[in-house]
Each structure stands twice: as C-alpha cells, then as structure tokens.
CSV table of C-alpha atoms in Angstrom, one decimal:
chain,number,residue,atom,x,y,z
A,22,MET,CA,31.5,-0.1,15.6
A,23,GLY,CA,32.8,-3.6,15.9
A,24,GLU,CA,31.7,-6.1,13.3
A,25,THR,CA,29.2,-4.1,11.3
A,26,VAL,CA,26.8,-5.8,9.0
A,27,GLY,CA,25.5,-4.5,5.7
A,28,ARG,CA,27.3,-1.2,5.7
A,29,LYS,CA,29.2,-2.0,2.5
A,30,THR,CA,26.5,-3.7,0.5
A,31,ALA,CA,26.5,-2.5,-3.2
A,32,VAL,CA,23.0,-1.2,-3.0
A,33,HIS,CA,21.5,-0.9,0.5
A,34,SER,CA,17.7,-1.0,0.8
A,35,ARG,CA,17.9,2.3,2.7
A,36,GLY,CA,20.5,3.9,0.6
A,37,ARG,CA,23.1,4.4,3.3
A,38,GLY,CA,26.7,5.2,2.6
A,39,GLU,CA,26.9,4.3,-1.0
A,40,LYS,CA,28.1,6.4,-4.0
A,41,GLU,CA,25.9,6.6,-7.0
A,42,GLY,CA,26.9,4.2,-9.7
A,43,PRO,CA,26.6,4.4,-13.5
A,44,ASP,CA,23.2,4.7,-15.0
A,45,VAL,CA,21.6,1.3,-15.7
A,46,THR,CA,19.4,1.2,-18.9
A,47,GLY,CA,16.2,-0.5,-18.7
A,48,LYS,CA,13.7,-0.5,-15.8
A,49,LYS,CA,13.7,-4.3,-15.5
A,50,GLU,CA,17.5,-4.5,-15.2
A,51,LEU,CA,17.5,-1.7,-12.6
A,52,VAL,CA,14.8,-3.4,-10.5
A,53,ALA,CA,16.4,-6.8,-10.7
A,54,GLU,CA,19.7,-5.4,-9.6
A,55,ALA,CA,18.2,-3.6,-6.6
A,56,VAL,CA,16.1,-6.6,-5.6
A,57,THR,CA,19.1,-9.0,-5.8
A,58,ALA,CA,21.2,-6.7,-3.6
A,59,ALA,CA,18.4,-6.1,-1.1
A,60,LYS,CA,17.7,-9.8,-0.7
A,61,SER,CA,21.2,-11.1,-0.7
A,62,ILE,CA,22.7,-12.6,2.4
A,63,GLN,CA,24.8,-9.9,4.1
A,64,THR,CA,28.2,-10.9,5.4
A,65,PRO,CA,30.2,-9.1,8.2
A,66,SER,CA,32.8,-6.6,7.0
A,67,ALA,CA,36.2,-5.8,8.5
A,68,PRO,CA,36.1,-3.8,11.7
A,69,SER,CA,35.8,-0.1,10.9
A,70,THR,CA,38.2,2.6,12.1
A,71,ASN,CA,35.3,5.1,12.2
A,72,VAL,CA,33.1,5.6,15.2
A,73,TYR,CA,29.4,5.4,14.5
A,74,ASN,CA,26.5,6.0,16.8
A,75,VAL,CA,23.3,4.1,15.9
A,76,GLY,CA,21.5,5.9,18.7
A,77,LYS,CA,21.6,9.2,16.8
A,78,MET,CA,18.6,8.1,14.8
A,79,LYS,CA,15.9,9.4,17.2
A,80,ALA,CA,12.3,10.4,17.3
A,81,MET,CA,11.2,13.9,18.4
A,82,PHE,CA,8.2,15.1,20.4
A,83,MET,CA,5.4,16.9,18.6
A,84,ASN,CA,6.3,20.2,20.2
A,85,SER,CA,9.8,20.0,18.7
A,86,PHE,CA,8.3,19.0,15.3
A,87,LEU,CA,6.0,22.0,15.3
A,88,ARG,CA,9.0,24.3,16.0
A,89,LEU,CA,10.8,23.2,12.8
A,90,PRO,CA,11.1,26.0,10.2
A,91,GLY,CA,8.1,26.2,7.9
A,92,VAL,CA,6.0,23.5,9.7
A,93,ARG,CA,3.5,25.8,11.3
A,94,GLU,CA,3.0,27.8,8.0
A,95,ALA,CA,2.6,24.6,6.0
A,96,LEU,CA,0.0,23.2,8.5
A,97,SER,CA,-1.8,26.5,8.6
A,98,ALA,CA,-2.1,26.6,4.8
A,99,GLN,CA,-3.3,23.0,4.8
A,100,ARG,CA,-5.9,23.8,7.4
A,101,GLN,CA,-7.3,26.7,5.4
A,102,ALA,CA,-7.4,24.5,2.3
A,103,VAL,CA,-9.4,21.8,4.3
A,104,LEU,CA,-11.8,24.4,5.6
A,105,ARG,CA,-12.4,25.7,2.0
A,106,ARG,CA,-13.0,22.2,0.7
A,107,GLU,CA,-15.5,21.5,3.5
A,108,THR,CA,-17.8,24.4,2.2
A,109,ILE,CA,-18.0,22.8,-1.3
A,110,PRO,CA,-20.7,20.1,-1.8
A,111,ARG,CA,-19.1,16.9,-3.2
A,112,GLU,CA,-19.6,13.2,-3.7
A,113,PRO,CA,-18.1,10.9,-1.1
A,114,GLU,CA,-14.4,10.2,-1.7
A,115,VAL,CA,-13.4,6.7,-2.8
A,116,ILE,CA,-9.9,5.8,-1.5
A,117,VAL,CA,-7.9,3.5,-3.7
A,118,ILE,CA,-5.0,1.7,-2.0
A,119,ASP,CA,-2.1,1.3,-4.4
A,120,GLY,CA,0.1,-1.7,-4.5
A,121,ASP,CA,3.0,-1.4,-2.2
A,122,GLY,CA,5.6,-3.1,-4.3
A,123,ASP,CA,5.6,-6.6,-2.7
A,124,ASP,CA,8.1,-7.7,-5.3
A,125,LEU,CA,10.7,-5.3,-3.8
A,126,TRP,CA,10.1,-6.3,-0.1
A,127,SER,CA,12.8,-8.5,1.5
A,128,ALA,CA,11.6,-12.0,2.0
A,129,ASN,CA,13.3,-12.3,5.4
A,130,VAL,CA,11.5,-9.3,6.9
A,131,ASP,CA,8.0,-9.6,8.4
A,132,LYS,CA,5.4,-6.9,7.7
A,133,VAL,CA,3.9,-5.7,10.9
A,134,ASN,CA,1.6,-2.7,11.7
A,135,VAL,CA,2.3,-2.8,15.5
A,136,SER,CA,5.6,-3.2,17.2
A,137,ARG,CA,6.4,-6.6,18.8
A,138,ASN,CA,7.2,-6.4,22.5
A,139,PRO,CA,8.9,-9.7,23.6
A,140,GLU,CA,10.5,-8.0,26.6
A,141,LYS,CA,7.1,-6.8,27.8
A,142,ILE,CA,8.4,-3.2,28.1
A,143,ARG,CA,6.1,-0.8,29.8
A,144,PHE,CA,6.0,3.0,29.7
A,145,PRO,CA,4.7,5.5,32.4
A,146,ASP,CA,1.0,6.2,32.2
A,147,THR,CA,0.3,9.8,31.5
A,148,GLY,CA,-3.1,9.6,33.1
A,149,PRO,CA,-6.5,10.7,31.8
A,150,THR,CA,-6.3,13.1,28.9
A,151,ASP,CA,-8.7,15.6,27.3
A,152,LYS,CA,-8.2,17.9,24.3
A,153,CYS,CA,-4.7,17.9,22.9
A,154,LYS,CA,-2.5,20.3,24.8
A,155,CYS,CA,0.5,20.4,22.4
A,156,ALA,CA,1.8,23.7,21.1
A,157,PHE,CA,0.0,25.3,18.2
A,158,ASP,CA,-2.7,23.4,16.3
A,159,CYS,CA,-1.5,19.8,15.6
A,160,PHE,CA,-4.7,19.1,13.5
A,161,ARG,CA,-5.4,15.9,15.3
A,162,ASP,CA,-8.7,15.7,13.5
A,163,ASP,CA,-7.0,15.8,10.1
A,164,LEU,CA,-4.3,13.2,10.6
A,165,PHE,CA,-4.5,9.9,9.0
A,166,GLU,CA,-2.3,7.1,7.8
A,167,CYS,CA,-1.3,7.7,4.2
A,168,LYS,CA,-2.0,4.9,1.7
A,169,ASP,CA,-0.7,6.6,-1.3
A,170,LEU,CA,2.8,5.0,-1.1
A,171,LYS,CA,4.7,2.4,-3.0
A,172,LEU,CA,8.1,0.8,-2.9
A,173,ALA,CA,10.3,1.8,-5.9
A,174,VAL,CA,13.9,1.8,-7.1
A,175,CYS,CA,15.3,5.3,-6.5
A,176,LYS,CA,18.2,6.7,-8.4
A,177,GLY,CA,21.4,6.6,-6.3
A,178,THR,CA,19.9,5.1,-3.2
A,179,GLY,CA,18.4,1.7,-4.2
A,180,ILE,CA,14.9,0.7,-2.9
A,181,GLY,CA,12.9,3.5,-1.3
A,182,VAL,CA,9.4,4.8,-1.0
A,183,LYS,CA,7.6,7.1,-3.4
A,184,ALA,CA,4.2,8.9,-3.3
A,185,THR,CA,1.5,7.7,-5.7
A,186,ALA,CA,-0.5,10.9,-5.1
A,187,THR,CA,-0.1,14.3,-3.5
A,188,VAL,CA,0.5,14.0,0.2
A,189,HIS,CA,-0.2,17.2,2.2
A,190,ALA,CA,1.7,18.7,5.1
A,191,GLY,CA,0.7,17.3,8.5
A,192,SER,CA,-0.1,13.8,7.1
A,193,ILE,CA,0.9,10.7,9.0
A,194,ILE,CA,2.9,8.5,6.6
A,195,GLY,CA,2.8,5.6,8.9
A,196,ASN,CA,3.9,4.0,12.2
A,197,TYR,CA,7.6,3.1,12.5
A,198,THR,CA,7.3,-0.5,13.8
A,199,GLY,CA,9.7,-3.3,14.7
A,200,VAL,CA,10.8,-5.0,17.9
A,201,LEU,CA,10.8,-3.0,21.1
A,202,THR,CA,14.0,-3.7,23.0
A,203,THR,CA,16.1,-2.2,25.8
A,204,HIS,CA,19.4,-3.3,24.3
A,205,ASP,CA,21.5,-0.2,24.2
A,206,PHE,CA,22.8,-0.1,20.6
A,207,ALA,CA,24.5,3.3,21.2
A,208,ALA,CA,26.7,1.8,23.9
A,209,ASP,CA,27.3,-1.7,22.3
A,210,LYS,CA,30.2,-1.6,19.8
A,211,GLU,CA,29.7,-5.2,18.8
A,212,GLN,CA,26.0,-5.7,18.2
A,213,THR,CA,24.7,-3.1,15.7
A,214,SER,CA,21.6,-2.4,13.7
A,215,ASP,CA,20.9,-0.1,10.8
A,216,TYR,CA,17.3,0.0,11.7
A,217,ALA,CA,17.4,0.9,15.4
A,218,LEU,CA,15.5,4.1,16.5
A,219,GLU,CA,15.9,5.4,20.0
A,220,LEU,CA,12.8,6.7,21.8
A,221,GLN,CA,12.8,9.9,23.8
A,222,LEU,CA,10.7,8.3,26.6
A,223,ARG,CA,12.2,5.8,28.9
A,224,SER,CA,10.5,2.7,30.3
A,225,THR,CA,9.0,2.4,33.7
A,226,ARG,CA,12.4,0.9,34.8
A,227,ASN,CA,14.2,4.1,33.5
A,228,GLU,CA,15.8,2.1,30.6
A,229,LYS,CA,16.4,3.4,27.1
A,230,VAL,CA,14.1,1.8,24.6
A,231,TYR,CA,14.7,1.2,20.9
A,232,ILE,CA,12.5,0.1,18.0
A,233,ASN,CA,14.6,-2.3,16.0
A,234,ALA,CA,13.1,-2.9,12.5
A,235,THR,CA,15.8,-5.3,11.3
A,236,THR,CA,13.6,-8.4,11.2
A,237,CYS,CA,10.1,-6.8,11.0
A,238,GLY,CA,8.5,-3.5,10.2
A,239,GLY,CA,6.4,-1.6,7.8
A,240,MET,CA,6.7,0.7,4.8
A,241,THR,CA,8.5,3.4,6.9
A,242,ARG,CA,11.5,1.1,7.5
A,243,MET,CA,12.3,1.4,3.8
A,244,MET,CA,12.4,5.2,3.7
A,245,ASN,CA,15.8,6.6,2.8
A,246,HIS,CA,17.5,9.5,4.5
A,247,SER,CA,17.7,13.0,3.1
A,248,CYS,CA,19.2,16.2,4.7
A,249,ASP,CA,16.2,18.0,3.1
A,250,ALA,CA,13.6,15.4,4.0
A,251,ALA,CA,9.9,16.1,3.9
A,252,CYS,CA,9.3,13.9,7.0
A,253,HIS,CA,10.4,13.5,10.6
A,254,PHE,CA,10.1,10.8,13.2
A,255,VAL,CA,7.6,12.1,15.8
A,256,GLU,CA,7.0,10.3,19.1
A,257,MET,CA,3.4,10.3,20.3
A,258,ARG,CA,1.8,9.1,23.5
A,259,ASN,CA,-1.6,8.1,24.7
A,260,ARG,CA,-1.7,7.0,28.3
A,261,ALA,CA,0.9,4.2,28.5
A,262,ASN,CA,1.0,3.7,24.7
A,263,VAL,CA,4.0,5.1,22.9
A,264,VAL,CA,4.5,5.1,19.1
A,265,VAL,CA,6.7,6.8,16.6
A,266,MET,CA,5.0,8.2,13.5
A,267,VAL,CA,6.5,9.5,10.3
A,268,VAL,CA,4.9,12.9,9.8
A,269,THR,CA,5.2,15.2,6.8
A,270,LYS,CA,6.3,18.8,7.3
A,271,ARG,CA,5.6,19.9,3.7
A,272,THR,CA,3.6,18.8,0.7
A,273,ILE,CA,5.0,15.8,-1.2
A,274,GLU,CA,4.1,15.6,-4.9
A,275,GLU,CA,3.1,12.5,-6.8
A,276,GLU,CA,6.1,10.3,-7.8
A,277,GLU,CA,8.4,12.2,-5.4
A,278,GLU,CA,10.6,10.0,-3.1
A,279,VAL,CA,9.4,10.1,0.5
A,280,THR,CA,12.4,10.6,2.7
A,281,VAL,CA,12.9,11.1,6.4
A,282,ASP,CA,15.7,13.0,8.3
A,283,TYR,CA,17.7,10.7,10.5
A,284,VAL,CA,19.0,13.9,12.2
A,285,ASP,CA,22.6,12.9,12.5
A,286,PRO,CA,23.3,10.0,10.0
A,287,TRP,CA,26.3,7.8,10.7
A,288,PHE,CA,27.0,7.1,7.0
A,289,ASP,CA,28.2,8.9,3.9
A,290,CYS,CA,25.0,10.6,2.7
A,291,VAL,CA,24.2,10.6,-1.0
A,292,CYS,CA,20.9,12.5,-0.9
A,293,GLY,CA,22.3,15.3,-3.1
A,294,ALA,CA,20.3,18.0,-1.3
A,295,PRO,CA,21.8,21.6,-1.4
A,296,ASN,CA,22.1,21.5,2.4
A,297,CYS,CA,23.6,17.9,2.5
A,298,ARG,CA,25.5,17.5,5.8
A,299,SER,CA,28.1,15.0,4.4
C-alpha cells in the first residue's frame, strides 16, 4: 500500500504483523524494550508487494453485534446475575479507578475522550427517539464505561490493554476516539494509517467517514487484535451523534488481555488463538 509507515517496527504498540521474539527476563527490561520501540521515530519502509486494505477495520451496528454467536446468551446470563444482586441489600459500591499506565503511553499521542472534527463532518439526524428499538435486550440501563483497565506489556504483541478486575459481558470498554476524516484510506495507496476505522454510516454529503487515531485517541486505540477477541467495535447513534464503542461479548477475567476483533486484519496475526485466521 505504497509507502507504509510502522509496519515493520520491532515491537508495534498494537502488536501487528510481528513474530514473537525470545523471552526477555526481567519485567523492567521487558517494559523498557516495549516503551522504547513504541516511542521511537518510525521511518518509511520499502514499498510492499502485498495489497492491504485499511478500510477492513470497521465498526458494526448493535443488531449485528447481538447476532454474534454466544452474545445473547452471555448478556442474558449477566442480566439474571444483575437482577439477583439487586435483591440483596448491600453497601454503596466504591469504584476505584486504577492507573492507566501513563509511562507506556506514547508521548506524541494526545489523550482524548471525544473525537476531534476539524472537517466539521455532519451525520443524518435520526429524529426523536424513544425506548431503544434494537433487536433483543441491549441492556442500555446496564452499560457503562469500564475503568478497570491498564496499559501493560503483553507477551508477543508489545504494549496492550489488560483488565484489572472482572469485566462482564455487555460492558462498554470505551469510546474509540481520534480525528474524524473523510479521507478514503481504503482507496489511497499512498497515505495509510494503522489506526483508521471506517464507520458504517456515511456523512450528510454521502461520504465515507473514518476515525483516525494516529495522533490522538483513548485507551481503546492500544487494544491488540485477536481472532478470538472478547470485544467488537459497535457503532451507536443518538440523533446526529455517531460514536464507536468497544463492547464485550463475553466476560473478561482479571489480568486477561482485552483484545478486539479487527474483522479482517491486513497483517500477519500473532494472537495464537485456536481459530487464528492467519
């Protein structure tokens, strides 16, 4: 795809296209190596003979997410657990927000909770809405932004995201943020981005819209791909507001890496899952 940048970095911050190297003894040495690689200045590599399609990293609508195997069953089990807990008297819960690994965050990437919109892109207004009409029960009253996350060095994939507590099915991990742009990365063979995610919904001008998290973003931009991921990108709308959330389809245990399925990755996957598509 023309002059690609960062596809051959020794340890990519998202774990793309790299083979697992020898074990490194000592946590400090492993962290230092990953941080150095993630913050190093990336240089263009030679033109690739392979054809990649950045646009294959896409969000899906909630209806499609709920049709994934096992999702409805997991959400139903979680709902029943919530209902059982509500019948038990208990003290108010105190939520402790864990440190998010600022020492592993790239210095040249801004942290943002809301996507920037320099092109002033607008989306069609869905009009007044009432009770959620999506298929099945999306548990809109149970969804929340998860705070039990941290940046960590993950074996074989470099810097990634891990859970610091149990995260249940149906939880919103966070908003995939970056810069909204109508630049068509899928069609442009010269200008590429490892962090461009294509929206399903088009703008009011019928243009493709991407969220490009190259220069800014949140915790979700650091999540590595897995062919057996616990999360998916889910596109949500409220009137003319469009966001992409990372939503869990199964329970994630404490210290488990939080991964997301890129659907059709354009790199040599090293996730090691039994159903790995590489």
